[in-house]
Amino acid sequence: GQAKAWAPKDVVLYNIPTAAGQKKDTSVPLPASYSPRYVEAAWYGWWEKEGFFKPEYQSRQPHGKPEIFSLCIPPPNVTGSLHLGHALTVAIEDSLVRWCRMQGFQVLWVPGSDHAGIATQAVVERKLWKERGTLRQDLTRGEFLAEVWKWKEEKGDEIFRQLKALGASLDWDRLCFTMDAGFSAAVAEAFMRLHEDGLVYRDRRLVNWSCALRSAISDVEVETRQLQGRTVLPVPGCPAPVPFGVMFTFAYKVDGQEDEELPVATTRPETMLGDMAVAVHPDDPQFTVRGGEEGRALAGQGSFLSTVLPAGAVKVTPAHSHADYELGKHHGLPLVSVIGEDGAMTAECGDWLQGLNRFVAREKVVSALKERGLYRGMKDHAMALPLCSRSGDVVENLLKSQWFLRCEEMAQRALEAVESGHLKLTPKFHEKNWRTWLSNISDWCISRQLWWGHQIPAYQVSVSGDALWVVGRTEAEARRKASGILKKPEEEMELVRDADVLDTWFSSALFPFAALGWPRKVGDLQEFYPNSLLETGSDLLFFWVARMVMLGEQLTGELPFSQVFLHSLVRDAHGRKMSKSLGNVVDPLDVIHGASLQDLQGRLRDGNLDPQEVAIAMEGQRRDFPQGIPECGTDALRFALCSHRVQGDDINLDVATVLSSRHFCNKVWNAVRFTLGALGEGFAPQTPEEVCPSSPMDRWILSRLYHTAADCGQRFGEYELHLVTSTVHHFWLHNFCDVYLESVKPVLQSRDQSRILQTRQTLLSCADLGLRLLSPFMPYLTEELWQRLPKPDADSAPSICVAGYPSAGQLAHWCRPADEDDFLLAQEVVRVARALRVTYRLTRARPPVYLMCSEPAAHRVYEEYREPLQTLSLAGSLELCPSSKGAEPPVGWVWGRVNDHTEIYMDLQGLVDPEAELPRLAARKKKLERQILELTARTQASGYQEKVSPRAQAERQQKVMGGSGWWGLCLVEMLLKYLFSGVKKPFSCIHIFTFFIIIL
């Protein structure tokens, strides 16, 4: 649907000169309204300079504890920029980190970035070509690497600036880059140890190959595109788009039986030049030839293999198919590679095809089959097409000599770690997929044909025409090994280092311990390893996380972390995966700072999408962001992200949700401004332990604050961050702002100094502790406001981010369940009174209210809360009367039932004209009828149960049954009935209508 309109807010800037790292000046008055740019200025530099993010700082605090909480950020690519998936990860991790830090834990959160071998090399290659017209191959390896490091120094820190903009409280003194000298030494050490343990080996096997990149790629870099039939797609390096999803059938003739042929079907006819056999089912009656007889076609000769296959015959190409490779190994078939690493046909195909692009060669092969009378047709065919996620190229299976890592034993230990409970996966449902993935794991190809990365510490020594491979941390170590093996002097050894680099995933899998100084077993590694937690997006679960667990346990003897917390995928407001081509990718910095539609569309035009995709994406942006993206601020974005349940369904993030969180920020801002104004000058604050009020409203709000702190602590410990945000949001909005602040305004305007002082102490306690509860999610807003609150002693924490987090034990003396139950009863009266005001559209009028109660205990509660009841009900006066059963309400009064023992009467004489209400109510009835039809149609639509989340289903059901649906219609019809009945006695019979209001 159309995006909701929003009004731009006034921007207030912080203009006081403040040097980098200097504390922000909070002596000036607060601006009248919340402005993110004002609030977020200057704080981060001061936090960092003061060392608040370092574990050593917490150890010196009065509330410091011996517990350690350590984790490393999943290292983002050095080429990357933040997307909402990153923002969700940062918001979750920083909230947990700040919560632990405020509890007094020694917290270490290690920042870092990944060198991103393929992506970074591609970026620099494009830069060289654009600026100089130079190819990588025109430079030496050393010259090219110098260009990469130059680019990294200029552009590689952008991701860190963005992390700081999100308020991530990382220990930047421990910043780690996977190509740093220390980390590179750790990578070489890991390779060495794994080789010495017999887990790393070299072999010639099939690998996933990207011809565009001229490199092997990992399984996680292969994206499968499902095709339903013939689909034309562009392929890098191919002169024209290529049709896929087509099944070709051709025939092999059988030697000695000229009338016999074997039709075979394939989606890759160009690979038939590498066919070594035809496999048939042994029980298929249409194949009577004996296994081992020879067939011939364009490719020459092959074999018939009797094997367990479905009916029919299939070609066997051992050098280009994993299944055929295993079949060929079993039967001793030759391995003939007909496609080269550049995607061109090899010399094995003959002069007529050699050097042609493989998809151009496909057309020539099909033509040749037709010429020889062997072509039998083609048809549409559903298939899964493997594509390289980095280049968009079709992935080939090619035979290559590469380094591999044996994974079976390590995978088994990773399985046992979860089954034994030593490694906890959250949410728990990931355990099934963990077992499935690790139970079917294969050896990992860790070689990559790149220049940027960790060059493999392996050396080739020529020995009588054969190649001997030795590994060494240095060339000198490798030379000594070669000398010992060959029994020759070291100076006679000629070593050539492997030009390949290690898979980037190999080095990133070492991050949890290499970033802490491994293999040295001192310092951070000794104190903070293993990590307390790994938190990441679930889309990387079964590759990166599993690799970290396997290598960590193998190399350090310990699991690298004791828990894995895997959050959901962030989608757009319509539930679609975010994609540049759809125009629905949202940069978190645009949400923080705001962006016009013109800016958003300008970036699309300047990007690398093709014109057709740009047009589609721009239309998507115009639909979703007709006014652009509003400035919401960092705190609102973090709070909105954490308010979603990240342990289950994917998150459909609507910018309107973030804007709503900004409105909440403004509510908190105004509440604290009110509190500061109420405290006045010279106020002497007390500690929470000293505050013990006698006023019923003070007791109620502090009891609510106690339960809020208890719930937040429990939910944080369970990583249920959405429940923490919900709890603290409810306290601020529905307990403190909407109820308590409104109820105490008359108290503050009175002359009762004792009550005023008591109220001020309660206001300060709520503001202070409420800000602390909110601080892990909204660090900037809470710091700005908390710094201005008076503190009970000079030794209080210098910053809210290192102040103590409220605990249930600290606030136990405020726990008063009976007071909370009593006020719930009082709030029912307020709700009924306000419902009557809404129904009769009362705005400024303060009519008298009578409360009749037949229950003595409830009467006592109403008496105790008489003053806040009158204030919150917006009543001119409030009288308590004993109940008079069966009594008619006075003329001009409306009546409502609160419960089975309490009734409320409101005097509306002279305030409402029944005849004037008829047109409005009739229109309201029509609108409600239309809404019910629309909502009912949605809930009964096909696939509704499967497509709509349970939470959304519940919300729509509530709309159907609630005030905007069936019940609302009943209420309106009831009022219309009485107004149309011609009753002249104003409102004397309207009590039935108000009874329905109470039900609602």
PDB file of C-alpha atoms in Angstrom, residues 754-837:
ATOM      1  CA  SER A 754       5.987  17.417  52.307  1.00  0.00           C
ATOM      2  CA  ARG A 755       4.023  15.838  49.453  1.00  0.00           C
ATOM      3  CA  ILE A 756       5.848  17.953  46.883  1.00  0.00           C
ATOM      4  CA  LEU A 757       9.239  16.790  48.166  1.00  0.00           C
ATOM      5  CA  GLN A 758       8.087  13.182  48.173  1.00  0.00           C
ATOM      6  CA  THR A 759       6.789  13.523  44.610  1.00  0.00           C
ATOM      7  CA  ARG A 760      10.042  15.108  43.474  1.00  0.00           C
ATOM      8  CA  GLN A 761      12.075  12.227  44.897  1.00  0.00           C
ATOM      9  CA  THR A 762       9.784   9.759  43.109  1.00  0.00           C
ATOM     10  CA  LEU A 763      10.039  11.692  39.835  1.00  0.00           C
ATOM     11  CA  LEU A 764      13.833  11.640  40.038  1.00  0.00           C
ATOM     12  CA  SER A 765      13.931   7.916  40.867  1.00  0.00           C
ATOM     13  CA  CYS A 766      11.711   7.121  37.897  1.00  0.00           C
ATOM     14  CA  ALA A 767      13.663   9.339  35.498  1.00  0.00           C
ATOM     15  CA  ASP A 768      17.076   8.121  36.690  1.00  0.00           C
ATOM     16  CA  LEU A 769      16.330   4.404  36.767  1.00  0.00           C
ATOM     17  CA  GLY A 770      14.005   4.560  33.772  1.00  0.00           C
ATOM     18  CA  LEU A 771      16.791   6.088  31.681  1.00  0.00           C
ATOM     19  CA  ARG A 772      19.198   3.390  32.864  1.00  0.00           C
ATOM     20  CA  LEU A 773      16.737   0.682  31.824  1.00  0.00           C
ATOM     21  CA  LEU A 774      16.471   2.312  28.403  1.00  0.00           C
ATOM     22  CA  SER A 775      20.173   3.092  27.979  1.00  0.00           C
ATOM     23  CA  PRO A 776      21.336  -0.188  26.320  1.00  0.00           C
ATOM     24  CA  PHE A 777      18.982   0.550  23.408  1.00  0.00           C
ATOM     25  CA  MET A 778      19.112   4.360  23.327  1.00  0.00           C
ATOM     26  CA  PRO A 779      22.612   5.369  24.473  1.00  0.00           C
ATOM     27  CA  TYR A 780      22.603   8.932  23.085  1.00  0.00           C
ATOM     28  CA  LEU A 781      19.193  10.070  24.324  1.00  0.00           C
ATOM     29  CA  THR A 782      19.684   8.582  27.763  1.00  0.00           C
ATOM     30  CA  GLU A 783      23.163  10.085  28.174  1.00  0.00           C
ATOM     31  CA  GLU A 784      21.950  13.550  27.146  1.00  0.00           C
ATOM     32  CA  LEU A 785      19.110  13.470  29.684  1.00  0.00           C
ATOM     33  CA  TRP A 786      20.805  11.545  32.502  1.00  0.00           C
ATOM     34  CA  GLN A 787      23.748  13.948  32.604  1.00  0.00           C
ATOM     35  CA  ARG A 788      21.323  16.743  33.576  1.00  0.00           C
ATOM     36  CA  LEU A 789      19.714  14.886  36.472  1.00  0.00           C
ATOM     37  CA  PRO A 790      20.932  15.716  39.998  1.00  0.00           C
ATOM     38  CA  LYS A 791      22.993  12.897  41.550  1.00  0.00           C
ATOM     39  CA  PRO A 792      22.805  11.847  45.202  1.00  0.00           C
ATOM     40  CA  ASP A 793      26.579  11.836  45.700  1.00  0.00           C
ATOM     41  CA  ALA A 794      29.736  13.163  44.080  1.00  0.00           C
ATOM     42  CA  ASP A 795      31.094   9.657  43.495  1.00  0.00           C
ATOM     43  CA  SER A 796      28.346   8.652  41.082  1.00  0.00           C
ATOM     44  CA  ALA A 797      29.288   7.198  37.685  1.00  0.00           C
ATOM     45  CA  PRO A 798      30.561   9.759  35.142  1.00  0.00           C
ATOM     46  CA  SER A 799      28.376   8.313  32.382  1.00  0.00           C
ATOM     47  CA  ILE A 800      25.122   6.399  32.200  1.00  0.00           C
ATOM     48  CA  CYS A 801      26.866   3.752  30.101  1.00  0.00           C
ATOM     49  CA  VAL A 802      28.938   2.731  33.145  1.00  0.00           C
ATOM     50  CA  ALA A 803      26.279   3.439  35.771  1.00  0.00           C
ATOM     51  CA  GLY A 804      24.668   0.502  37.528  1.00  0.00           C
ATOM     52  CA  TYR A 805      21.777  -1.227  35.780  1.00  0.00           C
ATOM     53  CA  PRO A 806      18.687  -1.374  38.027  1.00  0.00           C
ATOM     54  CA  SER A 807      18.152  -4.787  39.577  1.00  0.00           C
ATOM     55  CA  ALA A 808      15.219  -6.379  41.334  1.00  0.00           C
ATOM     56  CA  GLY A 809      17.304  -6.912  44.453  1.00  0.00           C
ATOM     57  CA  GLN A 810      18.247  -3.233  44.660  1.00  0.00           C
ATOM     58  CA  LEU A 811      14.599  -2.130  44.380  1.00  0.00           C
ATOM     59  CA  ALA A 812      12.895  -4.931  46.324  1.00  0.00           C
ATOM     60  CA  HIS A 813      11.671  -2.517  49.037  1.00  0.00           C
ATOM     61  CA  TRP A 814       9.447  -0.887  46.366  1.00  0.00           C
ATOM     62  CA  CYS A 815       7.630  -4.097  45.492  1.00  0.00           C
ATOM     63  CA  ARG A 816       3.952  -3.619  46.446  1.00  0.00           C
ATOM     64  CA  PRO A 817       1.726  -6.022  44.484  1.00  0.00           C
ATOM     65  CA  ALA A 818      -1.330  -5.028  46.539  1.00  0.00           C
ATOM     66  CA  ASP A 819      -0.919  -1.353  45.564  1.00  0.00           C
ATOM     67  CA  GLU A 820      -0.639  -2.332  41.906  1.00  0.00           C
ATOM     68  CA  ASP A 821      -3.806  -4.430  42.150  1.00  0.00           C
ATOM     69  CA  ASP A 822      -5.640  -1.572  43.822  1.00  0.00           C
ATOM     70  CA  PHE A 823      -4.649   0.894  41.154  1.00  0.00           C
ATOM     71  CA  LEU A 824      -5.736  -1.506  38.413  1.00  0.00           C
ATOM     72  CA  LEU A 825      -9.220  -1.154  39.887  1.00  0.00           C
ATOM     73  CA  ALA A 826      -8.904   2.627  39.863  1.00  0.00           C
ATOM     74  CA  GLN A 827      -7.679   2.559  36.259  1.00  0.00           C
ATOM     75  CA  GLU A 828     -10.856   0.729  35.193  1.00  0.00           C
ATOM     76  CA  VAL A 829     -12.829   3.744  36.391  1.00  0.00           C
ATOM     77  CA  VAL A 830     -10.533   6.078  34.430  1.00  0.00           C
ATOM     78  CA  ARG A 831     -10.925   3.986  31.265  1.00  0.00           C
ATOM     79  CA  VAL A 832     -14.734   4.042  31.451  1.00  0.00           C
ATOM     80  CA  ALA A 833     -14.779   7.789  32.129  1.00  0.00           C
ATOM     81  CA  ARG A 834     -12.468   8.501  29.201  1.00  0.00           C
ATOM     82  CA  ALA A 835     -14.460   6.193  26.908  1.00  0.00           C
ATOM     83  CA  LEU A 836     -17.548   8.262  27.669  1.00  0.00           C
ATOM     84  CA  ARG A 837     -15.624  11.459  26.907  1.00  0.00           C
TER      85      ARG A 837
END
